[in-house]
Amino acid sequence: MKCGECPIRHRAVCARCESDELERLESIKYYRNFEAGQTIVWSNDKMDFVGSVVAGVAALTQTMEDGRTQMVGLLLPSDFVGRPGREGSAYDVTATTDLVMCCFRKKPFEKMMAETPHIAHRLLEMTLDELDAAREWMLVLGRKTAREKIASLLAIIARRDPRPGLSPGVEASFELPLTREAMADYLGLTLETVSRQMSALKRDGVIILEGKRHVSVPDISRLMDEAGDDSDGGYLV
């Protein structure tokens, strides 16, 4: 796939690259495919690549000393994996769906960052967005009701639809990348609560469920209201 044809081109780390810079990236990139459940990176393993999720979803998990694991984040299309200047990953990264990643050889990418300031600037913007998302997630986990937690997670996934320009009142449709069990783990809820709240959102017409994983949202603004966003708060990120 050429960079100009990439579905995440408008929001990936290469979003502001000119044609000559894209050609340079082409020379250091390669694609990797992962099956659902496959580990992409183990915590503290040395990484010889960085890259962006092109399609699919991955989970960031951390293992505690007693062997328990906790999901601490999701990687959705356009999210960046790896940290230039850092040898390894702070978390295990596991594909939760079949996943395609656009990988860049790490050393050449770091060299290009040093020589192309707007790539470094774009990566800084993405890192700050990730920090904002982490802070928002603290609010989701700490202060929101079970219904708001479920709606918030669905809103985050809907907002990251690869089609640009989603806005209130626009319908969204996506495959839910997590099982009910994984949603419960991620949100700090019981499986029964997740199932009950998903059913309630369906019954109230906020979402439409087709099969186990396909979710349609007739009105994004209504889902945002259910997530507990205030009217001037914009989209969850």
mmCIF file of C-alpha atoms in Angstrom:
data_model
loop_
_atom_site.group_PDB
_atom_site.id
_atom_site.type_symbol
_atom_site.label_atom_id
_atom_site.label_comp_id
_atom_site.label_asym_id
_atom_site.label_seq_id
_atom_site.Cartn_x
_atom_site.Cartn_y
_atom_site.Cartn_z
ATOM 1 C CA MET A 1 0.000 0.000 0.000
ATOM 2 C CA LYS A 2 1.327 3.427 -0.960
ATOM 3 C CA CYS A 3 1.353 6.116 1.744
ATOM 4 C CA GLY A 4 -0.997 8.296 -0.295
ATOM 5 C CA GLU A 5 -3.600 5.504 -0.311
ATOM 6 C CA CYS A 6 -3.393 4.795 3.417
ATOM 7 C CA PRO A 7 -6.757 5.014 5.273
ATOM 8 C CA ILE A 8 -5.104 6.637 8.322
ATOM 9 C CA ARG A 9 -2.970 9.054 6.317
ATOM 10 C CA HIS A 10 -4.871 12.153 7.474
ATOM 11 C CA ARG A 11 -4.146 11.563 11.183
ATOM 12 C CA ALA A 12 -1.048 9.359 11.401
ATOM 13 C CA VAL A 13 2.465 10.457 12.316
ATOM 14 C CA CYS A 14 3.122 11.142 8.622
ATOM 15 C CA ALA A 15 0.061 13.409 8.224
ATOM 16 C CA ARG A 16 2.082 16.511 7.275
ATOM 17 C CA CYS A 17 4.737 14.851 5.148
ATOM 18 C CA GLU A 18 5.426 16.097 1.632
ATOM 19 C CA SER A 19 5.773 13.726 -1.316
ATOM 20 C CA ASP A 20 9.569 13.471 -1.046
ATOM 21 C CA GLU A 21 9.290 12.688 2.664
ATOM 22 C CA LEU A 22 6.665 10.034 1.997
ATOM 23 C CA GLU A 23 9.049 8.452 -0.487
ATOM 24 C CA ARG A 24 11.701 8.364 2.209
ATOM 25 C CA LEU A 25 9.269 6.745 4.629
ATOM 26 C CA GLU A 26 8.356 4.211 1.943
ATOM 27 C CA SER A 27 11.994 3.099 1.876
ATOM 28 C CA ILE A 28 12.050 2.262 5.613
ATOM 29 C CA LYS A 29 8.536 0.892 6.119
ATOM 30 C CA TYR A 30 7.016 -2.566 5.979
ATOM 31 C CA TYR A 31 3.647 -4.028 6.921
ATOM 32 C CA ARG A 32 3.004 -6.681 9.548
ATOM 33 C CA ASN A 33 -0.194 -8.636 10.080
ATOM 34 C CA PHE A 34 -1.233 -10.017 13.456
ATOM 35 C CA GLU A 35 -4.047 -12.385 14.312
ATOM 36 C CA ALA A 36 -6.471 -11.691 17.147
ATOM 37 C CA GLY A 37 -4.826 -12.748 20.411
ATOM 38 C CA GLN A 38 -1.284 -12.528 19.037
ATOM 39 C CA THR A 39 1.308 -10.566 21.029
ATOM 40 C CA ILE A 40 2.829 -7.665 19.107
ATOM 41 C CA VAL A 41 5.319 -6.560 21.766
ATOM 42 C CA TRP A 42 6.187 -7.958 25.184
ATOM 43 C CA SER A 43 6.847 -5.510 28.014
ATOM 44 C CA ASN A 44 10.533 -4.552 28.273
ATOM 45 C CA ASP A 45 11.458 -6.401 25.083
ATOM 46 C CA LYS A 46 13.824 -4.534 22.816
ATOM 47 C CA MET A 47 11.981 -3.028 19.849
ATOM 48 C CA ASP A 48 13.680 -2.581 16.493
ATOM 49 C CA PHE A 49 10.629 -0.867 14.963
ATOM 50 C CA VAL A 50 8.011 1.773 15.613
ATOM 51 C CA GLY A 51 4.774 2.116 13.706
ATOM 52 C CA SER A 52 1.102 2.925 13.379
ATOM 53 C CA VAL A 53 -1.977 0.741 13.607
ATOM 54 C CA VAL A 54 -3.567 0.790 10.142
ATOM 55 C CA ALA A 55 -6.527 -1.510 10.800
ATOM 56 C CA GLY A 56 -7.726 -3.386 13.859
ATOM 57 C CA VAL A 57 -7.344 -2.815 17.587
ATOM 58 C CA ALA A 58 -4.700 -3.762 20.143
ATOM 59 C CA ALA A 59 -4.734 -3.731 23.936
ATOM 60 C CA LEU A 60 -2.057 -2.399 26.254
ATOM 61 C CA THR A 61 -1.760 -4.557 29.364
ATOM 62 C CA GLN A 62 0.493 -4.568 32.396
ATOM 63 C CA THR A 63 1.305 -7.606 34.514
ATOM 64 C CA MET A 64 1.585 -7.198 38.286
ATOM 65 C CA GLU A 65 4.011 -9.047 40.518
ATOM 66 C CA ASP A 66 1.423 -11.664 41.481
ATOM 67 C CA GLY A 67 0.728 -12.477 37.830
ATOM 68 C CA ARG A 68 -2.528 -10.587 37.466
ATOM 69 C CA THR A 69 -2.888 -8.503 34.330
ATOM 70 C CA GLN A 70 -4.715 -5.230 33.841
ATOM 71 C CA MET A 71 -5.724 -3.660 30.557
ATOM 72 C CA VAL A 72 -4.564 -0.032 30.660
ATOM 73 C CA GLY A 73 -5.357 1.204 27.177
ATOM 74 C CA LEU A 74 -6.462 0.529 23.628
ATOM 75 C CA LEU A 75 -4.606 1.200 20.390
ATOM 76 C CA LEU A 76 -6.953 2.124 17.559
ATOM 77 C CA PRO A 77 -6.240 2.957 13.898
ATOM 78 C CA SER A 78 -3.579 5.702 13.548
ATOM 79 C CA ASP A 79 -2.265 5.164 17.099
ATOM 80 C CA PHE A 80 1.519 4.951 17.332
ATOM 81 C CA VAL A 81 3.375 1.970 18.789
ATOM 82 C CA GLY A 82 6.857 2.341 20.261
ATOM 83 C CA ARG A 83 8.828 5.318 21.478
ATOM 84 C CA PRO A 84 11.778 6.751 19.544
ATOM 85 C CA GLY A 85 14.759 6.995 21.857
ATOM 86 C CA ARG A 86 13.459 4.220 24.122
ATOM 87 C CA GLU A 87 14.634 0.656 23.650
ATOM 88 C CA GLY A 88 11.585 -1.266 24.794
ATOM 89 C CA SER A 89 7.875 -1.083 25.503
ATOM 90 C CA ALA A 90 6.454 -0.271 28.918
ATOM 91 C CA TYR A 91 3.476 -2.581 28.292
ATOM 92 C CA ASP A 92 2.508 -5.807 26.595
ATOM 93 C CA VAL A 93 0.785 -4.987 23.307
ATOM 94 C CA THR A 94 -1.661 -7.647 22.099
ATOM 95 C CA ALA A 95 -3.934 -7.672 19.065
ATOM 96 C CA THR A 96 -7.574 -7.945 20.150
ATOM 97 C CA THR A 97 -8.729 -8.212 16.525
ATOM 98 C CA ASP A 98 -6.897 -9.128 13.342
ATOM 99 C CA LEU A 99 -4.558 -6.204 12.948
ATOM 100 C CA VAL A 100 -2.399 -4.530 10.291
ATOM 101 C CA MET A 101 0.515 -2.370 11.339
ATOM 102 C CA CYS A 102 2.664 -0.048 9.259
ATOM 103 C CA CYS A 103 6.129 -0.450 10.772
ATOM 104 C CA PHE A 104 9.212 1.745 10.341
ATOM 105 C CA ARG A 105 12.722 0.527 11.037
ATOM 106 C CA LYS A 106 13.549 2.315 14.259
ATOM 107 C CA LYS A 107 17.016 3.764 13.665
ATOM 108 C CA PRO A 108 16.201 5.235 10.219
ATOM 109 C CA PHE A 109 12.952 6.637 11.617
ATOM 110 C CA GLU A 110 14.783 8.296 14.506
ATOM 111 C CA LYS A 111 17.231 9.808 12.015
ATOM 112 C CA MET A 112 14.347 11.105 9.903
ATOM 113 C CA MET A 113 12.723 12.635 12.983
ATOM 114 C CA ALA A 114 15.917 14.555 13.736
ATOM 115 C CA GLU A 115 16.050 15.859 10.164
ATOM 116 C CA THR A 116 12.326 16.499 9.677
ATOM 117 C CA PRO A 117 11.000 18.650 12.545
ATOM 118 C CA HIS A 118 7.315 18.401 11.608
ATOM 119 C CA ILE A 119 7.413 14.612 12.058
ATOM 120 C CA ALA A 120 8.775 15.109 15.568
ATOM 121 C CA HIS A 121 6.157 17.815 16.139
ATOM 122 C CA ARG A 122 3.340 15.565 14.943
ATOM 123 C CA LEU A 123 4.525 12.770 17.222
ATOM 124 C CA LEU A 124 4.581 15.236 20.131
ATOM 125 C CA GLU A 125 0.986 16.237 19.327
ATOM 126 C CA MET A 126 -0.059 12.579 19.282
ATOM 127 C CA THR A 127 1.715 11.964 22.591
ATOM 128 C CA LEU A 128 -0.098 14.906 24.187
ATOM 129 C CA ASP A 129 -3.413 13.636 22.788
ATOM 130 C CA GLU A 130 -2.607 10.262 24.349
ATOM 131 C CA LEU A 131 -1.977 11.992 27.689
ATOM 132 C CA ASP A 132 -5.305 13.830 27.438
ATOM 133 C CA ALA A 133 -7.040 10.531 26.628
ATOM 134 C CA ALA A 134 -5.428 8.885 29.653
ATOM 135 C CA ARG A 135 -6.658 11.695 31.904
ATOM 136 C CA GLU A 136 -10.138 11.443 30.415
ATOM 137 C CA TRP A 137 -10.077 7.714 31.060
ATOM 138 C CA MET A 138 -9.278 8.375 34.725
ATOM 139 C CA LEU A 139 -12.556 10.315 34.849
ATOM 140 C CA VAL A 140 -14.419 7.517 33.084
ATOM 141 C CA LEU A 141 -13.172 4.899 35.530
ATOM 142 C CA GLY A 142 -13.390 7.002 38.664
ATOM 143 C CA ARG A 143 -16.521 9.123 38.406
ATOM 144 C CA LYS A 144 -18.909 7.856 35.748
ATOM 145 C CA THR A 145 -21.830 5.488 36.186
ATOM 146 C CA ALA A 146 -21.802 2.043 34.597
ATOM 147 C CA ARG A 147 -24.034 3.250 31.749
ATOM 148 C CA GLU A 148 -21.789 6.272 31.163
ATOM 149 C CA LYS A 149 -18.695 4.066 31.161
ATOM 150 C CA ILE A 150 -20.130 1.803 28.464
ATOM 151 C CA ALA A 151 -21.306 4.777 26.405
ATOM 152 C CA SER A 152 -17.906 6.460 26.776
ATOM 153 C CA LEU A 153 -16.067 3.400 25.491
ATOM 154 C CA LEU A 154 -18.448 3.073 22.531
ATOM 155 C CA ALA A 155 -18.057 6.799 21.785
ATOM 156 C CA ILE A 156 -14.270 6.542 21.785
ATOM 157 C CA ILE A 157 -14.384 3.636 19.323
ATOM 158 C CA ALA A 158 -17.005 5.343 17.131
ATOM 159 C CA ARG A 159 -14.994 8.539 17.011
ATOM 160 C CA ARG A 160 -11.991 6.668 15.707
ATOM 161 C CA ASP A 161 -13.889 5.406 12.670
ATOM 162 C CA PRO A 162 -11.407 5.662 9.771
ATOM 163 C CA ARG A 163 -13.779 7.904 7.857
ATOM 164 C CA PRO A 164 -12.857 11.559 8.507
ATOM 165 C CA GLY A 165 -15.307 14.191 9.625
ATOM 166 C CA LEU A 166 -17.631 12.448 12.065
ATOM 167 C CA SER A 167 -19.842 15.022 13.770
ATOM 168 C CA PRO A 168 -22.917 15.104 16.010
ATOM 169 C CA GLY A 169 -25.975 13.702 14.269
ATOM 170 C CA VAL A 170 -23.945 11.464 11.968
ATOM 171 C CA GLU A 171 -24.460 7.713 12.111
ATOM 172 C CA ALA A 172 -21.484 5.488 12.950
ATOM 173 C CA SER A 173 -21.015 1.762 12.523
ATOM 174 C CA PHE A 174 -18.184 -0.430 13.745
ATOM 175 C CA GLU A 175 -17.152 -3.873 14.917
ATOM 176 C CA LEU A 176 -16.748 -3.928 18.684
ATOM 177 C CA PRO A 177 -13.102 -4.922 19.213
ATOM 178 C CA LEU A 178 -13.550 -6.282 22.740
ATOM 179 C CA THR A 179 -15.478 -9.174 24.186
ATOM 180 C CA ARG A 180 -17.912 -8.426 26.979
ATOM 181 C CA GLU A 181 -15.376 -9.953 29.390
ATOM 182 C CA ALA A 182 -12.604 -7.639 28.148
ATOM 183 C CA MET A 183 -14.925 -4.635 28.402
ATOM 184 C CA ALA A 184 -15.710 -5.558 31.996
ATOM 185 C CA ASP A 185 -11.999 -5.858 32.806
ATOM 186 C CA TYR A 186 -11.147 -2.574 31.098
ATOM 187 C CA LEU A 187 -13.997 -0.626 32.712
ATOM 188 C CA GLY A 188 -13.817 -2.138 36.187
ATOM 189 C CA LEU A 189 -17.324 -3.631 35.918
ATOM 190 C CA THR A 190 -18.779 -7.101 36.205
ATOM 191 C CA LEU A 191 -19.669 -9.074 33.089
ATOM 192 C CA GLU A 192 -23.329 -9.014 34.127
ATOM 193 C CA THR A 193 -23.283 -5.206 34.415
ATOM 194 C CA VAL A 194 -21.732 -4.807 30.960
ATOM 195 C CA SER A 195 -24.315 -7.093 29.386
ATOM 196 C CA ARG A 196 -27.172 -5.359 31.198
ATOM 197 C CA GLN A 197 -26.051 -1.862 30.200
ATOM 198 C CA MET A 198 -25.438 -2.846 26.561
ATOM 199 C CA SER A 199 -28.956 -4.276 26.468
ATOM 200 C CA ALA A 200 -30.364 -1.089 28.027
ATOM 201 C CA LEU A 201 -28.619 1.125 25.452
ATOM 202 C CA LYS A 202 -30.011 -1.103 22.718
ATOM 203 C CA ARG A 203 -33.525 -1.050 24.201
ATOM 204 C CA ASP A 204 -33.450 2.750 24.424
ATOM 205 C CA GLY A 205 -32.395 3.085 20.793
ATOM 206 C CA VAL A 206 -28.975 4.581 21.516
ATOM 207 C CA ILE A 207 -27.238 1.704 19.736
ATOM 208 C CA ILE A 208 -28.246 -1.110 17.407
ATOM 209 C CA LEU A 209 -26.601 -4.496 17.919
ATOM 210 C CA GLU A 210 -26.266 -6.935 15.045
ATOM 211 C CA GLY A 211 -24.821 -10.247 16.140
ATOM 212 C CA LYS A 212 -22.306 -10.220 18.979
ATOM 213 C CA ARG A 213 -19.928 -7.519 17.779
ATOM 214 C CA HIS A 214 -21.443 -5.193 15.173
ATOM 215 C CA VAL A 215 -22.619 -1.881 16.642
ATOM 216 C CA SER A 216 -24.488 0.894 14.826
ATOM 217 C CA VAL A 217 -25.001 4.303 16.407
ATOM 218 C CA PRO A 218 -27.924 6.154 14.784
ATOM 219 C CA ASP A 219 -26.997 9.498 16.376
ATOM 220 C CA ILE A 220 -23.497 10.192 17.685
ATOM 221 C CA SER A 221 -24.666 13.221 19.680
ATOM 222 C CA ARG A 222 -27.101 11.076 21.649
ATOM 223 C CA LEU A 223 -24.342 8.584 22.463
ATOM 224 C CA MET A 224 -22.167 11.479 23.627
ATOM 225 C CA ASP A 225 -24.983 12.627 25.905
ATOM 226 C CA GLU A 226 -25.208 9.123 27.361
ATOM 227 C CA ALA A 227 -21.440 9.224 27.960
ATOM 228 C CA GLY A 228 -21.969 12.154 30.310
ATOM 229 C CA ASP A 229 -20.184 14.760 28.180
ATOM 230 C CA ASP A 230 -21.277 18.338 28.710
ATOM 231 C CA SER A 231 -22.585 20.206 25.703
ATOM 232 C CA ASP A 232 -19.409 22.222 25.071
ATOM 233 C CA GLY A 233 -16.929 19.490 25.906
ATOM 234 C CA GLY A 234 -16.579 18.183 22.370
ATOM 235 C CA TYR A 235 -15.781 14.589 21.561
ATOM 236 C CA LEU A 236 -14.079 12.200 23.873
ATOM 237 C CA VAL A 237 -10.595 11.392 22.643
#
